XYZ file of C-alpha atoms in Angstrom:
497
model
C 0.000 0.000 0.000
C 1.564 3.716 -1.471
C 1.567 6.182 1.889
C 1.652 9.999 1.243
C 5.443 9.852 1.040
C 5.358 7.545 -1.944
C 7.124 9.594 -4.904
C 4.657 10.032 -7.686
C 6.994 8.737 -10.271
C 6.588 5.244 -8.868
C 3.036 5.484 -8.829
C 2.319 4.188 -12.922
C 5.060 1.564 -12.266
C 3.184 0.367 -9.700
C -0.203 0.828 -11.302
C 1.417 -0.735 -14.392
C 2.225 -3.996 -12.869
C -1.507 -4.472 -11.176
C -2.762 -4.510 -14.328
C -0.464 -7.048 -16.004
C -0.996 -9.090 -13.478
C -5.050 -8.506 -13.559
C -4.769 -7.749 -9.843
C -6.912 -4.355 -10.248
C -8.586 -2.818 -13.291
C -7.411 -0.978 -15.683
C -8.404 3.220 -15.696
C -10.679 4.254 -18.928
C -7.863 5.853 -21.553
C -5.057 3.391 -19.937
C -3.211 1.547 -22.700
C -4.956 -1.930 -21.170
C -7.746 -0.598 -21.408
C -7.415 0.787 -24.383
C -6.826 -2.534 -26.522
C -10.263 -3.648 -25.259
C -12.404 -0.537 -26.092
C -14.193 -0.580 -29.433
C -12.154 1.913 -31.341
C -15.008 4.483 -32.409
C -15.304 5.701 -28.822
C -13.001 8.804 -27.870
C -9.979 8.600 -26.286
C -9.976 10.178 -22.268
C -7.626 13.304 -22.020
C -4.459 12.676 -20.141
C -4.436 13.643 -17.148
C -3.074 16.907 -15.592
C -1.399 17.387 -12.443
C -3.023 20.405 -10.919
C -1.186 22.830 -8.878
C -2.939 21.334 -5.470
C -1.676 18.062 -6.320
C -5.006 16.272 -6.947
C -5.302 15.377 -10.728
C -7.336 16.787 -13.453
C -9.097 15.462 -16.628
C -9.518 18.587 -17.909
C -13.441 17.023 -19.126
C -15.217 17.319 -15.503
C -18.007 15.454 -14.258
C -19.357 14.256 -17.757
C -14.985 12.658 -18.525
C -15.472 11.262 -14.876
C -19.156 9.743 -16.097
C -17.406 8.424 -19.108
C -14.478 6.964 -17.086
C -17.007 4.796 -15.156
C -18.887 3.816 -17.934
C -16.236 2.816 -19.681
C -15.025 0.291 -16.501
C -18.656 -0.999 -16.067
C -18.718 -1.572 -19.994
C -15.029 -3.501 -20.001
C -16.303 -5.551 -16.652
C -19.377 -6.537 -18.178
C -17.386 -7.659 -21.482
C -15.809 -10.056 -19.280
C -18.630 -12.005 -17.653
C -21.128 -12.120 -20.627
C -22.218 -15.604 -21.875
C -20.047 -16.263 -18.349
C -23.032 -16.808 -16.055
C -24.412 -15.112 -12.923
C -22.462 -17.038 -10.518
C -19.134 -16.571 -12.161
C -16.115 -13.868 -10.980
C -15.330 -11.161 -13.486
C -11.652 -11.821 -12.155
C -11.547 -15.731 -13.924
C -9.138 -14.608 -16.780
C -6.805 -13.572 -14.515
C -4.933 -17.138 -14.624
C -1.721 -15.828 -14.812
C -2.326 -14.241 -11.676
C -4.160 -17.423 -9.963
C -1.709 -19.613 -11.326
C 1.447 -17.734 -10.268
C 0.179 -17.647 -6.637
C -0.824 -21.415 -6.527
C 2.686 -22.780 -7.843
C 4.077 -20.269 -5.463
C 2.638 -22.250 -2.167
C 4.958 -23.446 0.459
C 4.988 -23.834 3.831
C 4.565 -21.116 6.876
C 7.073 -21.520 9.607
C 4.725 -20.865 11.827
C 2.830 -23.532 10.943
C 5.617 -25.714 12.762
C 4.297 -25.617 16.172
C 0.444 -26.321 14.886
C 1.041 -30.061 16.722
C 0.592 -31.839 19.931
C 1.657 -34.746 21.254
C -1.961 -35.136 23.223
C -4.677 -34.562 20.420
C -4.028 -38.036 18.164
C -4.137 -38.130 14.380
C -6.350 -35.047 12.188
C -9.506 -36.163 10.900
C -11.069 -33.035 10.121
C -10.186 -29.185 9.097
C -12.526 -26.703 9.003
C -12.445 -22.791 8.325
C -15.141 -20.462 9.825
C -16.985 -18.822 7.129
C -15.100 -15.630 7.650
C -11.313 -16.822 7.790
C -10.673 -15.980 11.023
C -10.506 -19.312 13.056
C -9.355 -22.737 11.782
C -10.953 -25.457 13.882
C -8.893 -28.839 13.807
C -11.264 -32.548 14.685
C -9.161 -34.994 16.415
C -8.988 -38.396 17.377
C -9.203 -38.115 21.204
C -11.996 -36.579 21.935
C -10.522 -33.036 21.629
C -10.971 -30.058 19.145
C -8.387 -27.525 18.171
C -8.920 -23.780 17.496
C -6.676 -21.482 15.966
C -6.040 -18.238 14.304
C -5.121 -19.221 10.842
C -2.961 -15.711 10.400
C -1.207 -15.316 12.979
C -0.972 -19.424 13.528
C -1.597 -18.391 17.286
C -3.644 -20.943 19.718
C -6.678 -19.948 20.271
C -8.204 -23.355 23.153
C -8.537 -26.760 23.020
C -11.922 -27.751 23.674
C -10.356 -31.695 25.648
C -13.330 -33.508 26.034
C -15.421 -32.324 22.785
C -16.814 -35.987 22.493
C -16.412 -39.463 24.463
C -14.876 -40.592 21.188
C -12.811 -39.430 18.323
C -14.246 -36.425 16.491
C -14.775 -36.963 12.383
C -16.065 -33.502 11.058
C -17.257 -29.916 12.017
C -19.320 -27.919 10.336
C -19.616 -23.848 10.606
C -23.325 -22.830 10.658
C -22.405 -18.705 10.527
C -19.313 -17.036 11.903
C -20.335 -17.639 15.333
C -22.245 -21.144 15.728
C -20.411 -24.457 15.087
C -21.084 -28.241 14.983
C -19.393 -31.465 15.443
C -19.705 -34.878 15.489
C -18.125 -38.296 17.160
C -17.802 -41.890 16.908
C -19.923 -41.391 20.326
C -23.239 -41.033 18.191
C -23.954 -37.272 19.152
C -23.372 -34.257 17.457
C -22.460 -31.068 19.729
C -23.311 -27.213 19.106
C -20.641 -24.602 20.238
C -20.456 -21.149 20.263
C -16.782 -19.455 19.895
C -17.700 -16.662 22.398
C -18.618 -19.254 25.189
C -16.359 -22.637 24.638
C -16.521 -23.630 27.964
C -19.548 -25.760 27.905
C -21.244 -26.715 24.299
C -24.370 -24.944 23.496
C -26.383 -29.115 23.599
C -25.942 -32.008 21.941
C -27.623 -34.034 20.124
C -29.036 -37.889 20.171
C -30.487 -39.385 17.174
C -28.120 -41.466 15.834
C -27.502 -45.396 16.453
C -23.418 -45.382 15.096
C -20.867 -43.704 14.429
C -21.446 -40.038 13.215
C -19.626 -39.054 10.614
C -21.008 -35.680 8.119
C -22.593 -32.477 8.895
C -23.760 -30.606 6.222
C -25.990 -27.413 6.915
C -29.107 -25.779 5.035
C -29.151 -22.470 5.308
C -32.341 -21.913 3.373
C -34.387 -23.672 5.953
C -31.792 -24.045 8.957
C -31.304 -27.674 9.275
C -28.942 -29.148 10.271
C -28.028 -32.536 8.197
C -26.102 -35.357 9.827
C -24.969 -39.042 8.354
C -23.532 -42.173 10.276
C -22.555 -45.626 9.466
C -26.028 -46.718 10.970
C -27.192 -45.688 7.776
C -29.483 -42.986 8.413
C -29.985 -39.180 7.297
C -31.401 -37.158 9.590
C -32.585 -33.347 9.878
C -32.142 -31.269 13.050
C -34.139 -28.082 13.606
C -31.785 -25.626 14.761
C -34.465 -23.123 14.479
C -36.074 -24.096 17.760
C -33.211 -25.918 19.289
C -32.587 -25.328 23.378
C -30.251 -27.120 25.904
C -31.991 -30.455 25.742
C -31.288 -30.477 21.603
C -33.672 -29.790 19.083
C -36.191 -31.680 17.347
C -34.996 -33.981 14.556
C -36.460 -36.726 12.043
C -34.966 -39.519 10.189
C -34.670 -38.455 6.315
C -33.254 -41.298 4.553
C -32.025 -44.368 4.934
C -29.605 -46.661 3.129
C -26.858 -49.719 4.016
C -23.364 -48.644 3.345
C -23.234 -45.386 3.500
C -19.933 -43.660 3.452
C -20.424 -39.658 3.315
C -23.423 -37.334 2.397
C -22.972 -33.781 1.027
C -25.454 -31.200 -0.097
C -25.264 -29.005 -3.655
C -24.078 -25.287 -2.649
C -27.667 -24.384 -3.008
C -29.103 -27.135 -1.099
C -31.232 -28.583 -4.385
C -29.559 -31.622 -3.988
C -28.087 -34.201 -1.894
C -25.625 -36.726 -3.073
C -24.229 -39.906 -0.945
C -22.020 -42.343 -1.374
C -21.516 -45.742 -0.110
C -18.394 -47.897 0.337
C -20.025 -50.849 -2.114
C -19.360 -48.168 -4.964
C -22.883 -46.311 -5.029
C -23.647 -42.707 -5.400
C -27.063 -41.453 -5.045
C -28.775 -38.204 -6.125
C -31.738 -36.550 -4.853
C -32.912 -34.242 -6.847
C -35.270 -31.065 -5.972
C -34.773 -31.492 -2.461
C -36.943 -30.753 0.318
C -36.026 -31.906 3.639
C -39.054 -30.984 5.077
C -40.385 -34.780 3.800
C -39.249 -37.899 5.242
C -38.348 -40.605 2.579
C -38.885 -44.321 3.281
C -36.798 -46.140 -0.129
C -37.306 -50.024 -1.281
C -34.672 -52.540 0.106
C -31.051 -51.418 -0.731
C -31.312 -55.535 -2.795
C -33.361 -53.681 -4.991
C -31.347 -50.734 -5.708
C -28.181 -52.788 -6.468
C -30.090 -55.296 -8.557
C -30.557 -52.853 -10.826
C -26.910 -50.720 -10.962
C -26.249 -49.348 -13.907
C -22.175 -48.156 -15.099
C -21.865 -44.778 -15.917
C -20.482 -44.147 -19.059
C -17.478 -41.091 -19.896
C -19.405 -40.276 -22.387
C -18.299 -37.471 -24.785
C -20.524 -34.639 -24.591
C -19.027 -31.325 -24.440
C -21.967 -29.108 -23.312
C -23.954 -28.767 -19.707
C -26.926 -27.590 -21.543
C -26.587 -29.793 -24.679
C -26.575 -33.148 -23.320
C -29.177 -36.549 -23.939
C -30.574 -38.806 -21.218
C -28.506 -42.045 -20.907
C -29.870 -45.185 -20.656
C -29.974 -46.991 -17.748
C -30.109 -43.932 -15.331
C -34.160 -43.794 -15.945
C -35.238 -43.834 -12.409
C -38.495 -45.187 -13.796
C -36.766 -48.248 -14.145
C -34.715 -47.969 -10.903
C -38.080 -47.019 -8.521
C -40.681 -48.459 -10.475
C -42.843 -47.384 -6.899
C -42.064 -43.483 -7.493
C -44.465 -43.367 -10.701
C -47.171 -40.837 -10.125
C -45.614 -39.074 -7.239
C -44.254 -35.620 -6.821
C -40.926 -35.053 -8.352
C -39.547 -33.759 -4.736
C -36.888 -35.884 -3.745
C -36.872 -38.096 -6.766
C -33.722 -40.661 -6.605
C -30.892 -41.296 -9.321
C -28.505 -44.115 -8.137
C -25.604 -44.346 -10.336
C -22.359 -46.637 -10.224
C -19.832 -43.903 -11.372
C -16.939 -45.343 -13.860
C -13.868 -45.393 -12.324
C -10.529 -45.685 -14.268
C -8.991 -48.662 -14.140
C -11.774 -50.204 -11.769
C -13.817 -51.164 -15.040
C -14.198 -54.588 -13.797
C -13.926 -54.658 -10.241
C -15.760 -52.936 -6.609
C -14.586 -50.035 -5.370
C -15.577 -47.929 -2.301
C -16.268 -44.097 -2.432
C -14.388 -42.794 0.813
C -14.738 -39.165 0.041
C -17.625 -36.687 -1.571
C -16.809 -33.170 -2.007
C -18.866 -30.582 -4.306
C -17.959 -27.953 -6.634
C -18.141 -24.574 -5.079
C -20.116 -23.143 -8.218
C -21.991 -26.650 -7.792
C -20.767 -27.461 -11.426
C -19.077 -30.841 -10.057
C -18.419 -33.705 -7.650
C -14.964 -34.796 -6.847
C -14.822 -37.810 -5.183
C -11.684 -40.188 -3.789
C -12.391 -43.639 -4.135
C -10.062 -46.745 -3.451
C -10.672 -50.384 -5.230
C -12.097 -53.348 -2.692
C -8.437 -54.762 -2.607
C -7.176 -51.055 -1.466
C -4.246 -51.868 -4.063
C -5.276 -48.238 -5.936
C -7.043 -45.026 -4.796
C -8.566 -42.410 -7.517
C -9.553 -38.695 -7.466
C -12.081 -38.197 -10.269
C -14.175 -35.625 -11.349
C -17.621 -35.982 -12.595
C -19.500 -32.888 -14.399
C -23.263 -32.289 -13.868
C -25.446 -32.482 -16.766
C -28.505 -30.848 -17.687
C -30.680 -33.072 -19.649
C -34.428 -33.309 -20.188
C -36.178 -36.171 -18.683
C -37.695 -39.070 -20.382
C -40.293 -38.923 -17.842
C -41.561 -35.762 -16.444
C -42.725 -36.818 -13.023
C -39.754 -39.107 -12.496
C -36.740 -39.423 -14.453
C -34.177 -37.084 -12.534
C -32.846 -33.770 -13.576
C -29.499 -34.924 -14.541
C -26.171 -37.326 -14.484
C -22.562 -37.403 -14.228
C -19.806 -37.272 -16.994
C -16.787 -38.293 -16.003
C -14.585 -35.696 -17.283
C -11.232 -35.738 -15.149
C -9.253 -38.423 -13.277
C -5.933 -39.239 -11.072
C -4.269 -42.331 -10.093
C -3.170 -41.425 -6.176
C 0.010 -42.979 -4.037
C -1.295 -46.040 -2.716
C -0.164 -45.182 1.099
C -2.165 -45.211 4.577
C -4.631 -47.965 3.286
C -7.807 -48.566 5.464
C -7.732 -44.769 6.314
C -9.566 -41.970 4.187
C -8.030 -39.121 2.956
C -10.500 -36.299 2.670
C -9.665 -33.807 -0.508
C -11.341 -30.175 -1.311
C -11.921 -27.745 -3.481
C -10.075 -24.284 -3.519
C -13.086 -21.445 -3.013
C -13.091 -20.310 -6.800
C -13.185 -23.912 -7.483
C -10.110 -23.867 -10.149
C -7.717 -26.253 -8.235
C -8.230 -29.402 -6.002
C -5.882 -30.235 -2.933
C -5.861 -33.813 -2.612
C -3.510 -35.780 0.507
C -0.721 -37.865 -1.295
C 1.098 -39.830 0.651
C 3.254 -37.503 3.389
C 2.010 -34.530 1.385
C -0.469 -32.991 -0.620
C -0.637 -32.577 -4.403
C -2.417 -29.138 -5.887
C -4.346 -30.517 -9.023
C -6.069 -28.232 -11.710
C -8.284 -28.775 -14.770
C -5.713 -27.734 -17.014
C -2.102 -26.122 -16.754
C -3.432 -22.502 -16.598
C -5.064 -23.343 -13.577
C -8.693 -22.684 -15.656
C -12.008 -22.668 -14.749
C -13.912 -26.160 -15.061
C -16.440 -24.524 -17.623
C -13.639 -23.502 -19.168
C -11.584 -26.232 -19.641
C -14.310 -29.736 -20.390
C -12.725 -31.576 -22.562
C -14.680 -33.856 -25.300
C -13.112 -37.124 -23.706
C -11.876 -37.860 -20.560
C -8.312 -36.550 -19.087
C -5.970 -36.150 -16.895
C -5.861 -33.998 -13.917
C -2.462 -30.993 -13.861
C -0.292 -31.673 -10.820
C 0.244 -27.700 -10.205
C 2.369 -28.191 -7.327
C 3.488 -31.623 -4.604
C 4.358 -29.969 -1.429
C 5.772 -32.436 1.625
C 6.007 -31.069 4.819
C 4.479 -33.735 6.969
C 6.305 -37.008 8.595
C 3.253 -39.290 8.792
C 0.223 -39.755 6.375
C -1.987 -36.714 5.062
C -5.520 -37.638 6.103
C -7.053 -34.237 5.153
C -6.844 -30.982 3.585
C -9.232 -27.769 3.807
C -8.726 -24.464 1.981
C -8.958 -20.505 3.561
C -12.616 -19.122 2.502
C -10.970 -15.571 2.242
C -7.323 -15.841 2.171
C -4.854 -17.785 -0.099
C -3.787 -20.405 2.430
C -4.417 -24.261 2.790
C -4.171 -26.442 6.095
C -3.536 -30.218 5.692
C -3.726 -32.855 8.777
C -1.792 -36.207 9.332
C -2.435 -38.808 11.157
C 0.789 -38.025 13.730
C -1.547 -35.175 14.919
C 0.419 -32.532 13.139
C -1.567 -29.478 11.588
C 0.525 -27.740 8.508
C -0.248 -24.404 7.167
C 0.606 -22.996 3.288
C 0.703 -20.234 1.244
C 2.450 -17.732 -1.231
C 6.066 -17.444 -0.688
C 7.665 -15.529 -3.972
């Protein structure tokens, strides 16, 4: 940041070098600026330097008019046929990819471990950036100020039993959950007691996922069940709660980024859509027999287009839930068996469900029933229209991006994420983690679908740990990644140039 004292000759140095690196934008008249302007508008008068120091257009109000116009016009350039939900700062991937190769350790991040806590399970951000909360095996949960990498408490007997995820309802409010079947609510201004807790489940608890159109909270286990907490009228005792869904083998559950669908997967190689959700409605499904009677491989494909895609066969859910004919669309259930590379011909277990921030994808890590080889892949929603309008779901999966993983810490799982713009993936390999993009620009997925399947970039392989990464979690509003192992240790990154 320029002070007062700054000479002005370094000023359009400085200024210069924003805007080649797409860090700011570019001033109407600027020669950036300039190369994108349709050539029939006039130029902006240079400006002046008036004898009070401020600067001068010489044009007044209407050249200061023209000047924002001019900005709107070249920002709007950039996000037509782009989509609502897209940033106008995308095409800066020099930028993006300069500070992603550019990740490395902090030093401060050294003394992050304990000898007390156990192994990492879980990282988690609060929505702001300002606290990272760390789930750990025995029974504790770690807080800490990501910035300054200062110790904020340990919270020593969070659970009876190790603690497997936590979940950030607003800046304030947060959740967890134990293999001791309850989930807790916690408020960072009073962590000396938690806010209640909450009985529902039969086994081990292991996702929280939140609603923040309706406020419900949304918990999984291995017993199987789904069920919706009403944190709307929630008091010491807990708050009331209902079983959603039910299936056997269920690994991890996540919900869409606008909560219109929830997708679950299952260690016998399952993942399962429900489309137009409403969790208001309780869903009682068929015997699981019936659903894996009728599995049905997902092809690749080679489609290039969200919007211009066909139905496939075999992922009618006419056929799959012959009971769900004539009922309301709500809730309506896709099962899919989603291809796998190299897996064409045997089981494999989905360990780990993330979703695209933009909710343009899934990424999932899945390992095959021998645990000989482990998989990141990528699967692209599709808009298609349905073959049946009161049934058929909204869309599939295309497989459009894959990785083979290092084939270390088997029986464990390794939970990957998305960065927040949703151009890079940071997936636990081995003692390390690996940054992985769509491409070598470090693109946006829209961007960047190929026609047939490919590879996932390795951007960068950073290894700073002495154990096994279990999980990984990137900084809602800085540029900084945390990654667990199961030694307990805590690692921080970001830029170093």
């Amino acid at each position: 940041k320029y002070s007062d004292s700054d000479s002005d000759s370094d000023m359009p140095y400085f200024r210069a070098c924003l805007h080649i690196e797409g860090l700011v934008a570019p001033i109407a008249g600027s020669p950036v600026l300039a190369e994108r302007e349709p050539r029939s508008r006039p130029a902006v008068a240079p400006l002046k330097k008036c004898t009070d120091g401020s600067s001068d257009t010489g044009g007044g109000s209407d050249t200061d008019s023209f000047r924002g116009a001019s900005l709107f016009s070249w920002l709007q350039s950039r996000t037509i046929r782009r989509g609502v939900f897209v940033d106008p700062a995308r095409d800066n991937f020099r930028t993006m990819t300069s500070l992603y190769r550019s990740m490395n350790p902090a030093v401060e991040s050294v003394n992050l471990g304990t000898q007390t806590h156990g192994a990492v399970f879980n990282l988690e951000y609060s929505p702001d950036g300002s606290v990272l909360t760390v789930a750990c095996e025995q029974t504790e949960v770690l807080l800490f100020d990501p910035i300054s990498s200062r110790h904020i408490k340990t919270l020593t007997e969070a659970h009876e039993d190790c603690v497997n995820n936590i979940r950030f309802l607003d800046n304030r409010l947060f959740a967890t959950c134990s293999d001791d079947t309850t989930i807790a609510l916690w408020d960072l201004r009073k962590l000396n007691s938690k806010v209640c807790s909450l009985h529902g489940h039969a086994s081990w608890v292991k996702n929280i996922e939140y609603d923040t159109n309706t406020r419900l909270l949304v918990t999984s286990g291995f017993d199987g069940n789904v069920i919706t907490w009403d944190t709307n009228r929630f008091t010491e005792d807990g708050c009331p709660h209902k079983k959603f869904f039910h299936t056997r083998y269920l690994m991890r559950m996540r919900l869409t980024p606008d909560c219109s669908k929830m997708l679950i997967s299952t260690s016998s190689g399952y993942l399962l859509i429900l489309h137009d959700l409403d969790l208001t409605q309780s869903l009682e499904v068929g015997s699981y027999r019936m659903l894996r009677a009728r599995r049905t491989p997902l092809s690749s494909g080679t489609s290039t287009s969200r919007s211009a895609c066909t139905p496939r066969q075999g992922n009618d859910s006419s056929k799959l839930h012959p009971h769900r004919e004539g009922l309301s669309p709500r809730n309506s259930l896709e099962v899919l068996t989603p291809e796998i590379p190299g897996e064409r011909d045997r089981g494999n277990c989905i360990t780990s469900l993330q979703l695209h921030p933009k909710g343009w994808a899934t990424l999932i890590r899945c390992s095959s029933n021998t645990d000989d080889q482990e998989w990141t892949c990528v699967y692209e929603f599709q808009e298609g229209a349905p073959t049946r309008p009161l049934v058929s779901p909204r869309c599939s999966l295309r497989l459009t991006h894959y990785i083979e993983e290092a084939n270390v810490g088997r029986g464990y799982i390794k939970e990957l994420c998305f960065s927040p713009d949703g151009r890079l993936i940071c997936s636990p390999y081995g003692y390390g983690v690996r940054l992985l993009a769509f491409d070598e620009r470090c693109g946006e997925l829209v961007d960047c679908l190929p026609i047939q399947t490919s590879c996932l970039r390795e951007i960068r392989s950073i290894y700073s740990h002495s154990d096994v990464v279990l999980t990984t979690k990137f900084s809602p509003t800085h540029c900084q990644l945390a990654s667990g192992c199961l030694s307990g240790r805590v690692a921080l990154y970001q830029p170093k140039f």
